Amino acid sequence: MRDFIKNHTGLTIIIVAALLVELTTGFIYYNSQEIIKSTTTKVMERENNALYLCIRNKLIEVEVVLDNMSWIVTDDLIQPDSLTRETYQIVQNNPMILGSSIACIPNLFPERGYWFEPYSVRRPNGSIETMQLGGPDHDYTKSEFFTVPLSTGKSCWCEPYWDHEGAKARITTYGVPVRNGKGKTVAVVEADLSLDWLEEIVNEDKIYKSNERFLVTGSHNLLAGEDNELLKMSLDYLEKDTDNQGCVTMEDKNGKNKLLFYSPVGGKTDWILLNVLDESEIYDQLLRTRIKLLLMVMAGLLLIGFIVWRSKRNLERLRQVNAEKERISSELRVASQIQQGLLPRSNLKQDDIDIAGSLVSAREVGGDLFDYFIRGEKLFFCIGDVSGKGTPSAMLMAGTRSFFRAFSAHDNNPSRIMRHINESLCQGNDTNMFVTLFIGVLDLPSGHLRYCDAGHDAPIILSSHSALLTPLDCNPHLPVGIFDDVEYNVQETLLTAGSTLFLYTDGLTEAMNAERKQFGLERIDDVLKNCIEIGAMSPKEILGAINRAVHRFVKDAEQSDDLTLLAIRYMPQAKATNLNNSKTIL
C-alpha cells in the first residue's frame, strides 16, 4: 500500500478528497436529520399540547356543569317532575351537551315505575325533546354511565357507544352520582357528548400532509379519527408502554417509518391522543439534497472503490467482528449490572427475621430470581427459575419479578398472586418460555406461612430443636407462563421459633463436576445437617456452607446453570399474634 501511494500520488489525493467530501456530506446529513427530528418532535409536542388543552377545556366545562347540577338534583329528589326540567335546562344552557338524563335507582319513585330516567336531547333542528327514556327496552341500570358512578361513588367518562333510543348518535357520557339526604347514592346525572366535535378538533390545523391523528380511550376504543391499519399498528406499540406518553418510530407493512407521538388527555378521563407522521415527509427535501451530493462524488468513488476494496476487505471484516464482540460484551456487562440491581439486598436482619440470598449466573445474565420485602408485618418472598438461559431468560426474569412486586403490593394471598403472574406471563408468550416459581407470605407475629408452588423445587425447613430436615409439602402445580387458565391453590404451615426455611433453584441439585455427576439432594441434606450440628444456623452461614460445598464438588468444571439460594430464619419476639383476616387474605 505504501508503494501504491508513492506511485499514484495524484490518485491518492483524489481518493482522500472524495472521502473527505463523502464524510463531510454524511456528517452534515445525519446531523441535519437529528436537528430536523428534534425540531419536529417539539412541534408535534406543542401540537399535542394544544389539542390536549382544547379537549380538556371542553370536557371541564361539562364536568363543572354536571358536578354542580348533582347538588341541585339532591335537593329536588322529592319532586320527580322537577328532574325532567333540570335535564332540559342542562341541555338548553350548554350548547355542547347533546343530551342529559337523571337515571334513578329502580323503584326510587314507585309511582313512576321500576325505571325512571327523565331525558332531554337537542335534535338536529335545534329543538329540545324531553322524554321518559328508562324502560324494559332501555335498561339503563346495566349501562356503564350508571353502574360505575353508582358502585364507586365517583364521576366518570364512559366508553363511546351508539345511543339508538335517546341521542340517536355515537356519543360518550359523563356520569355523576347523586346522593340523598342520608348520603346514599340514589341516582346518576349524566351528559351525552356527540363525538362529532372531537372529530373536528382532532382533524383541524394539521401542519404535515401525512399527519394522522387519533383519540382513543384507555381501553383503546376509538373516539375520533379513522379506524384503519395505522391505528391498529399504533395501538400495538402503545400496549408496550404503560406510561401512555412518548415518541416512537414504527414501521408499517410497506416498510415506511412512521413517527408516533402519544400523550394522555388526563383529567377524569383515561383518553390518549395519538399523532402519527410519515418520517419521509420531514426528511424529503434533505434526502433530495443528499442524493445530489452523492451523485457528484459517485463517479470517483466507484472508480477507486474496487482498488481499495480488496486490500481493506479482510481488515474491515476483522474490525467489525471485534467491534461487535466488544459491543455485545459491553451490553452484557451492563445487563448483568441491571439484573443484579433488580435483586433485593443479599442480607436483611431485624428482630423477628433474618434473611440471606445469593444469585450466581452461569452466563453474564441469567434467568433465576429471588425477591422479598416486608409489608404490614408480613414477609413476602419468592424464588424462581426461568426456562432457558441468557438474555431471553433474563428479560422474562425481570418481568416475573416486576409482576411479583406489583401484585403482592395489594394482595396477601400467594395463590392469587401466582394466578395473576401466570395470566400476565401467558399474554404474548410466543416463545413458550415458562417459570418455575415459589411464592410465600409469612405472618411475622405468628409464624403462619401461606405459600404456593408452581413446579419449583420444594423448600426445606431446618429446625433448631432437632437435626431433622423437613421438605415443605407442595402441591404439583404447573409452572407459570404455560396455560393462562391454571388454578393455583394456597397451602399453609406454621414455622416454629428459630426454624429456617431454605429455598434453592435446580442449579444447586444439578451442579455438575468434570465427571458429569450432579450435586444432588443427598449432598444438600448432608450440608444442612452439618450446619445444624455445629450450630451454624444463620442464613448467611448456611448459604456460605452450601456454596463452599458446591465449589469443592464441581472444582474447575464450567458452571452449567444459574445457582440461586435463599434462606429465611424465623426469630419471633414476645408480642401478640396479628393475623390479618382482611378480604385480600381470603
Coordinates of C-alpha atoms in Angstrom, one line a residue, residues 26-462:
G26 CA -22.6 12.4 5.6
F27 CA -21.8 14.3 8.8
I28 CA -24.0 17.2 7.7
Y29 CA -26.7 14.8 6.6
Y30 CA -27.0 12.9 9.8
N31 CA -26.6 15.9 12.0
S32 CA -29.3 17.7 10.0
Q33 CA -31.6 14.7 10.5
E34 CA -31.2 14.9 14.2
I35 CA -31.9 18.7 14.1
I36 CA -35.0 18.2 12.0
K37 CA -36.2 15.3 14.1
S38 CA -35.7 17.3 17.3
T39 CA -37.5 20.3 15.8
T40 CA -40.3 18.1 14.6
T41 CA -40.7 16.5 17.9
K42 CA -41.0 19.8 19.6
V43 CA -43.6 21.0 17.1
M44 CA -45.6 17.8 17.5
E45 CA -45.4 18.1 21.3
R46 CA -46.7 21.6 21.1
E47 CA -49.4 20.5 18.7
N48 CA -50.4 17.7 21.1
N49 CA -50.5 20.1 24.0
A50 CA -52.7 22.5 22.1
L51 CA -55.1 19.7 21.2
Y52 CA -55.0 18.4 24.8
L53 CA -55.9 21.8 26.2
C54 CA -58.7 22.3 23.7
I55 CA -60.2 18.9 24.6
R56 CA -59.7 19.3 28.3
N57 CA -61.3 22.8 28.4
K58 CA -64.4 21.5 26.8
L59 CA -64.5 18.4 29.0
I60 CA -64.0 20.6 32.1
E61 CA -67.0 22.7 31.1
V62 CA -69.2 19.6 31.1
E63 CA -67.7 18.3 34.3
V64 CA -68.2 21.5 36.2
V65 CA -71.9 21.8 35.0
L66 CA -72.7 18.2 36.0
D67 CA -70.8 18.3 39.3
N68 CA -72.7 21.4 40.3
M69 CA -76.0 20.0 39.0
S70 CA -75.6 16.9 41.2
W71 CA -76.1 19.1 44.2
I72 CA -79.2 20.7 42.8
V73 CA -80.7 17.3 41.9
T74 CA -80.2 16.2 45.5
D75 CA -82.5 19.0 46.7
D76 CA -85.2 18.1 44.1
L77 CA -85.3 14.3 44.7
I78 CA -88.6 14.6 46.4
Q79 CA -90.1 16.1 43.3
P80 CA -89.7 13.8 40.3
D81 CA -91.3 16.3 37.9
S82 CA -88.5 18.8 38.6
L83 CA -85.9 16.3 37.4
T84 CA -87.2 16.5 33.9
R85 CA -87.0 20.3 34.0
E86 CA -83.4 20.1 35.2
T87 CA -82.3 17.9 32.3
Y88 CA -84.0 20.3 29.9
Q89 CA -82.1 23.3 31.5
I90 CA -78.8 21.4 31.3
V91 CA -79.2 20.9 27.5
Q92 CA -80.7 24.4 26.9
N93 CA -77.9 26.2 28.8
N94 CA -75.0 24.2 27.5
P95 CA -74.8 24.1 23.6
M96 CA -72.0 21.5 23.6
I97 CA -74.1 18.9 25.6
L98 CA -76.2 16.9 23.2
G99 CA -78.4 15.2 25.8
S100 CA -78.8 14.8 29.6
S101 CA -80.7 12.4 31.8
I102 CA -81.1 11.7 35.5
A103 CA -81.1 7.9 35.9
C104 CA -82.7 6.8 39.2
I105 CA -82.1 3.6 41.0
P106 CA -85.0 1.1 40.5
N107 CA -88.3 2.0 42.3
L108 CA -86.9 5.3 43.7
F109 CA -90.3 6.7 42.7
P110 CA -92.7 3.8 42.8
E111 CA -95.5 5.8 41.3
R112 CA -93.3 6.3 38.2
G113 CA -92.5 2.6 37.8
Y114 CA -89.4 0.5 38.2
W115 CA -87.3 2.5 35.7
F116 CA -87.3 6.3 35.9
E117 CA -84.9 8.2 33.7
P118 CA -86.1 11.7 32.5
Y119 CA -84.1 12.6 29.4
S120 CA -83.7 15.7 27.3
V121 CA -81.9 15.9 23.9
R122 CA -81.2 18.5 21.3
R123 CA -82.4 17.5 17.9
P124 CA -80.7 18.5 14.6
N125 CA -83.3 21.3 14.0
G126 CA -82.3 22.9 17.3
S127 CA -85.4 21.9 19.3
I128 CA -85.1 20.1 22.7
E129 CA -87.1 17.0 23.2
T130 CA -87.9 15.6 26.6
M131 CA -88.9 12.0 27.4
Q132 CA -89.0 9.2 30.0
L133 CA -86.3 7.1 28.5
G134 CA -86.0 4.3 31.1
G135 CA -87.9 1.0 30.5
P136 CA -87.6 -2.6 29.5
D137 CA -86.2 -1.7 26.1
H138 CA -83.7 0.8 27.6
D139 CA -82.5 -0.7 30.9
Y140 CA -80.0 2.0 31.9
T141 CA -79.2 0.1 35.1
K142 CA -76.8 -2.1 33.0
S143 CA -75.1 0.9 31.3
E144 CA -71.6 1.9 32.2
F145 CA -72.5 5.6 32.9
F146 CA -74.9 4.4 35.6
T147 CA -73.2 1.3 37.1
V148 CA -69.7 2.9 37.6
P149 CA -70.8 6.1 39.5
L150 CA -73.3 4.0 41.4
S151 CA -70.8 1.4 42.6
T152 CA -67.7 3.7 43.1
G153 CA -69.4 6.9 44.2
K154 CA -67.2 8.8 41.7
S155 CA -67.9 10.6 38.5
C156 CA -66.5 9.1 35.3
W157 CA -66.4 9.3 31.5
C158 CA -67.6 6.1 29.9
E159 CA -66.5 4.3 26.7
P160 CA -68.0 5.5 23.4
Y161 CA -71.2 3.8 22.2
W162 CA -74.2 4.2 19.9
D163 CA -77.3 5.5 21.6
H164 CA -80.2 4.3 19.5
E165 CA -83.0 5.3 21.8
G166 CA -82.2 8.8 23.1
A167 CA -79.5 10.8 21.3
K168 CA -79.5 8.6 18.2
A169 CA -75.8 9.2 17.7
R170 CA -72.4 7.9 18.6
I171 CA -71.6 9.5 22.0
T172 CA -69.6 9.4 25.2
T173 CA -71.3 10.0 28.5
Y174 CA -70.1 11.7 31.7
G175 CA -72.0 10.5 34.8
V176 CA -72.0 12.0 38.3
P177 CA -73.5 10.2 41.4
V178 CA -76.4 11.9 43.2
R179 CA -76.9 11.2 46.9
N180 CA -79.9 11.8 49.0
G181 CA -80.0 13.5 52.4
K182 CA -78.7 10.3 54.1
G183 CA -75.7 10.1 51.9
K184 CA -76.9 7.2 49.8
T185 CA -76.4 7.2 46.0
V186 CA -79.8 7.1 44.5
A187 CA -79.3 8.5 41.0
V188 CA -76.8 9.4 38.3
V189 CA -77.0 12.7 36.4
E190 CA -75.3 12.4 33.0
A191 CA -74.4 14.4 30.0
D192 CA -74.1 13.0 26.5
L193 CA -71.4 14.5 24.1
S194 CA -71.5 13.7 20.4
L195 CA -68.2 12.5 19.1
D196 CA -68.5 14.8 16.1
W197 CA -66.9 17.7 17.9
L198 CA -64.0 15.5 18.9
E199 CA -63.6 14.5 15.2
E200 CA -63.4 18.2 14.2
I201 CA -60.9 19.1 16.9
V202 CA -58.6 16.1 16.2
N203 CA -58.5 16.8 12.4
E204 CA -58.1 20.5 12.3
D205 CA -54.9 22.6 11.6
K206 CA -52.6 19.8 10.5
I207 CA -49.0 21.0 9.7
Y208 CA -48.0 18.0 7.7
K209 CA -50.0 16.4 4.9
S210 CA -49.2 12.8 6.1
N211 CA -50.3 13.6 9.7
E212 CA -53.0 11.4 11.0
R213 CA -54.5 11.8 14.5
F214 CA -56.5 9.5 16.7
L215 CA -58.2 9.9 20.1
V216 CA -58.7 6.6 22.0
T217 CA -59.8 5.6 25.4
G218 CA -57.6 3.7 27.9
S219 CA -59.3 0.5 26.6
H220 CA -58.2 1.5 23.1
N221 CA -61.7 2.2 21.9
L222 CA -61.7 4.8 19.1
L223 CA -63.2 8.2 20.0
A224 CA -62.0 10.2 17.0
G225 CA -60.0 9.5 13.8
E226 CA -60.2 6.9 11.1
D227 CA -60.3 3.2 12.1
N228 CA -57.5 1.9 9.8
E229 CA -54.3 -0.2 9.8
L230 CA -52.2 2.7 11.0
L231 CA -54.4 3.0 14.1
K232 CA -54.1 -0.7 14.8
M233 CA -50.3 -0.6 14.4
S234 CA -50.1 2.5 16.7
L235 CA -52.2 0.7 19.4
D236 CA -49.8 -2.3 19.2
Y237 CA -46.9 0.0 20.1
L238 CA -49.0 1.7 22.7
E239 CA -49.6 -1.6 24.6
K240 CA -45.9 -1.8 25.2
D241 CA -45.8 1.5 27.2
T242 CA -47.7 1.7 30.5
D243 CA -46.9 5.5 30.7
N244 CA -49.1 6.3 27.7
Q245 CA -46.7 9.1 26.8
G246 CA -43.7 9.3 24.5
C247 CA -42.5 9.1 20.9
V248 CA -41.5 6.0 19.0
T249 CA -40.5 5.1 15.4
M250 CA -42.6 2.3 13.9
E251 CA -42.5 0.6 10.5
D252 CA -45.7 0.0 8.5
K253 CA -46.4 -3.0 6.3
N254 CA -44.8 -1.2 3.3
G255 CA -41.5 -0.7 5.2
K256 CA -42.0 3.0 5.7
N257 CA -41.1 4.6 9.0
K258 CA -43.8 6.4 11.0
L259 CA -43.2 8.7 13.9
L260 CA -45.8 8.1 16.6
F261 CA -46.4 10.8 19.3
Y262 CA -48.8 10.0 22.1
S263 CA -49.8 11.6 25.4
P264 CA -52.7 11.2 27.8
V265 CA -55.6 13.8 27.9
G266 CA -55.7 13.4 31.7
G267 CA -58.3 14.8 34.0
K268 CA -61.1 12.4 34.8
T269 CA -60.6 10.5 31.5
D270 CA -58.2 7.8 30.5
W271 CA -58.1 9.1 26.9
I272 CA -54.9 9.1 24.9
L273 CA -54.1 11.4 22.0
L274 CA -52.1 9.8 19.1
N275 CA -50.3 11.8 16.4
V276 CA -48.7 9.8 13.5
L277 CA -46.4 11.4 10.9
D278 CA -44.7 9.9 7.9
E279 CA -40.9 10.2 8.6
S280 CA -40.1 10.6 4.9
E281 CA -42.1 13.9 4.7
I282 CA -39.9 15.7 7.2
Y283 CA -36.7 14.3 5.6
D284 CA -37.8 14.5 1.9
Q285 CA -36.0 17.8 1.0
L286 CA -32.9 16.8 2.9
L287 CA -32.8 13.4 1.2
R288 CA -33.0 15.0 -2.3
T289 CA -30.1 17.3 -1.4
R290 CA -28.2 14.3 -0.1
I291 CA -28.7 12.4 -3.4
K292 CA -27.5 15.3 -5.5
L293 CA -24.3 15.4 -3.4
L294 CA -23.8 11.7 -3.7
L295 CA -24.2 11.8 -7.4
M296 CA -21.4 14.3 -7.7
V297 CA -18.9 12.1 -6.0
M298 CA -20.3 8.8 -7.1
A299 CA -18.1 8.5 -10.3
G300 CA -14.9 9.0 -8.3
L301 CA -15.9 6.6 -5.5
L302 CA -16.9 3.9 -8.0
L303 CA -13.6 4.3 -9.8
I304 CA -11.5 3.9 -6.7
G305 CA -13.8 1.6 -4.8
F306 CA -12.7 -1.7 -6.3
I307 CA -9.0 -0.8 -6.0
V308 CA -9.1 -0.2 -2.2
W309 CA -11.8 -2.8 -1.5
R310 CA -9.6 -5.9 -1.9
S311 CA -6.9 -4.6 0.4
K312 CA -9.3 -3.4 3.1
R313 CA -11.8 -6.3 2.9
N314 CA -10.2 -8.6 5.4
L315 CA -9.2 -5.8 7.8
E316 CA -12.7 -4.4 7.7
R317 CA -14.2 -7.7 8.5
L318 CA -11.9 -8.2 11.4
R319 CA -12.6 -4.7 12.7
Q320 CA -16.4 -5.3 12.5
V321 CA -16.1 -8.7 14.3
N322 CA -14.0 -7.2 17.1
A323 CA -16.3 -4.2 17.4
E324 CA -19.4 -6.5 17.5
K325 CA -17.8 -8.7 20.2
E326 CA -16.9 -5.7 22.3
R327 CA -20.3 -4.2 21.9
I328 CA -22.0 -7.4 22.9
S329 CA -19.6 -7.9 25.8
S330 CA -20.3 -4.3 27.0
E331 CA -24.0 -4.7 26.7
L332 CA -23.9 -8.0 28.6
R333 CA -21.9 -6.4 31.4
V334 CA -24.5 -3.6 31.6
A335 CA -27.3 -6.1 31.5
S336 CA -25.7 -8.1 34.3
Q337 CA -25.4 -5.0 36.5
I338 CA -29.0 -4.1 35.8
Q339 CA -30.1 -7.6 36.7
Q340 CA -28.2 -7.6 39.9
G341 CA -29.8 -4.2 40.7
L342 CA -33.2 -5.8 40.4
L343 CA -32.5 -8.2 43.3
P344 CA -33.0 -7.2 46.9
R345 CA -30.0 -6.7 49.1
S346 CA -28.3 -10.0 49.9
N347 CA -28.9 -9.8 53.7
L348 CA -31.8 -8.5 55.9
K349 CA -31.8 -8.9 59.6
Q350 CA -34.2 -7.5 62.2
D351 CA -35.8 -8.5 65.5
D352 CA -38.0 -11.3 64.1
I353 CA -36.4 -12.3 60.8
D354 CA -33.0 -13.0 59.3
I355 CA -32.7 -13.4 55.5
A356 CA -29.8 -14.1 53.2
G357 CA -29.9 -14.7 49.4
S358 CA -27.4 -15.1 46.6
L359 CA -27.6 -15.5 42.8
V360 CA -24.7 -16.6 40.6
S361 CA -25.4 -16.6 36.9
A362 CA -23.9 -19.2 34.6
R363 CA -23.6 -16.5 32.0
E364 CA -23.4 -12.7 32.1
V365 CA -27.1 -12.7 32.6
G366 CA -29.4 -15.4 33.8
G367 CA -33.0 -16.5 34.4
D368 CA -33.0 -17.2 38.1
L369 CA -34.7 -14.8 40.5
F370 CA -35.4 -14.2 44.2
D371 CA -37.1 -11.3 45.9
Y372 CA -38.5 -10.4 49.3
F373 CA -40.0 -7.4 51.1
I374 CA -42.0 -6.7 54.3
R375 CA -45.4 -5.1 54.2
G376 CA -47.8 -4.9 57.1
E377 CA -45.9 -7.3 59.4
K378 CA -45.8 -9.8 56.6
L379 CA -42.8 -11.1 54.7
F380 CA -43.5 -11.6 51.0
F381 CA -40.8 -13.7 49.3
C382 CA -40.3 -15.7 46.1
I383 CA -37.7 -17.7 44.2
G384 CA -37.9 -18.8 40.6
D385 CA -36.2 -20.3 37.6
V386 CA -36.9 -19.3 34.0
S387 CA -36.6 -22.0 31.3
G388 CA -33.6 -21.5 29.1
K389 CA -30.6 -19.3 29.6
G390 CA -29.1 -16.0 28.5
T391 CA -30.7 -12.7 27.6
P392 CA -34.3 -14.0 26.9
S393 CA -34.4 -15.7 30.3
A394 CA -33.1 -12.6 31.9
M395 CA -35.8 -10.5 30.3
L396 CA -38.5 -12.9 31.5
M397 CA -36.9 -13.0 34.9
A398 CA -37.2 -9.2 35.2
G399 CA -40.8 -9.3 34.1
T400 CA -41.7 -12.0 36.6
R401 CA -40.0 -10.1 39.4
S402 CA -41.9 -6.9 38.4
F403 CA -45.2 -8.8 38.3
F404 CA -44.5 -10.3 41.8
R405 CA -43.8 -6.8 43.2
A406 CA -46.9 -5.3 41.6
F407 CA -49.4 -8.0 42.5
S408 CA -48.1 -8.6 46.1
A409 CA -48.3 -4.9 46.8
H410 CA -52.1 -5.2 47.1
D411 CA -52.7 -8.9 47.8
N412 CA -51.7 -11.2 50.7
N413 CA -52.8 -14.5 49.0
P414 CA -49.9 -16.3 47.3
S415 CA -52.1 -18.4 45.1
R416 CA -53.9 -15.3 43.8
I417 CA -50.6 -13.6 43.2
M418 CA -49.4 -16.7 41.4
R419 CA -52.5 -16.7 39.2
H420 CA -52.1 -13.1 38.3
I421 CA -48.4 -13.6 37.4
N422 CA -49.3 -16.6 35.3
E423 CA -52.0 -14.8 33.4
S424 CA -49.6 -11.8 32.7
L425 CA -46.8 -14.1 31.5
C426 CA -49.1 -16.0 29.2
Q427 CA -50.1 -12.9 27.3
G428 CA -48.0 -12.7 24.1
N429 CA -45.7 -15.5 25.2
D430 CA -44.9 -16.7 21.6
T431 CA -41.6 -18.2 22.7
N432 CA -43.4 -20.6 25.1
M433 CA -40.9 -19.9 27.9
F434 CA -42.1 -20.7 31.4
V435 CA -41.0 -20.1 35.0
T436 CA -40.9 -22.4 38.0
L437 CA -41.9 -20.2 40.9
F438 CA -42.4 -20.5 44.7
I439 CA -44.3 -17.7 46.5
G440 CA -44.6 -17.4 50.3
V441 CA -46.3 -15.0 52.7
L442 CA -45.1 -15.3 56.3
D443 CA -47.0 -13.6 59.1
L444 CA -44.2 -12.4 61.3
P445 CA -46.1 -12.2 64.6
S446 CA -47.5 -15.7 64.4
G447 CA -45.2 -17.7 62.1
H448 CA -48.2 -18.6 59.9
L449 CA -46.8 -19.3 56.4
R450 CA -49.1 -19.4 53.4
Y451 CA -47.4 -20.5 50.2
C452 CA -48.0 -21.6 46.6
D453 CA -45.6 -23.7 44.4
A454 CA -45.6 -23.6 40.6
G455 CA -43.4 -26.5 39.6
H456 CA -40.5 -25.4 41.7
D457 CA -38.2 -27.5 44.0
A458 CA -39.8 -27.8 47.4
P459 CA -38.1 -25.7 50.1
I460 CA -36.6 -27.4 53.2
I461 CA -37.3 -26.5 56.8
L462 CA -34.4 -26.7 59.3

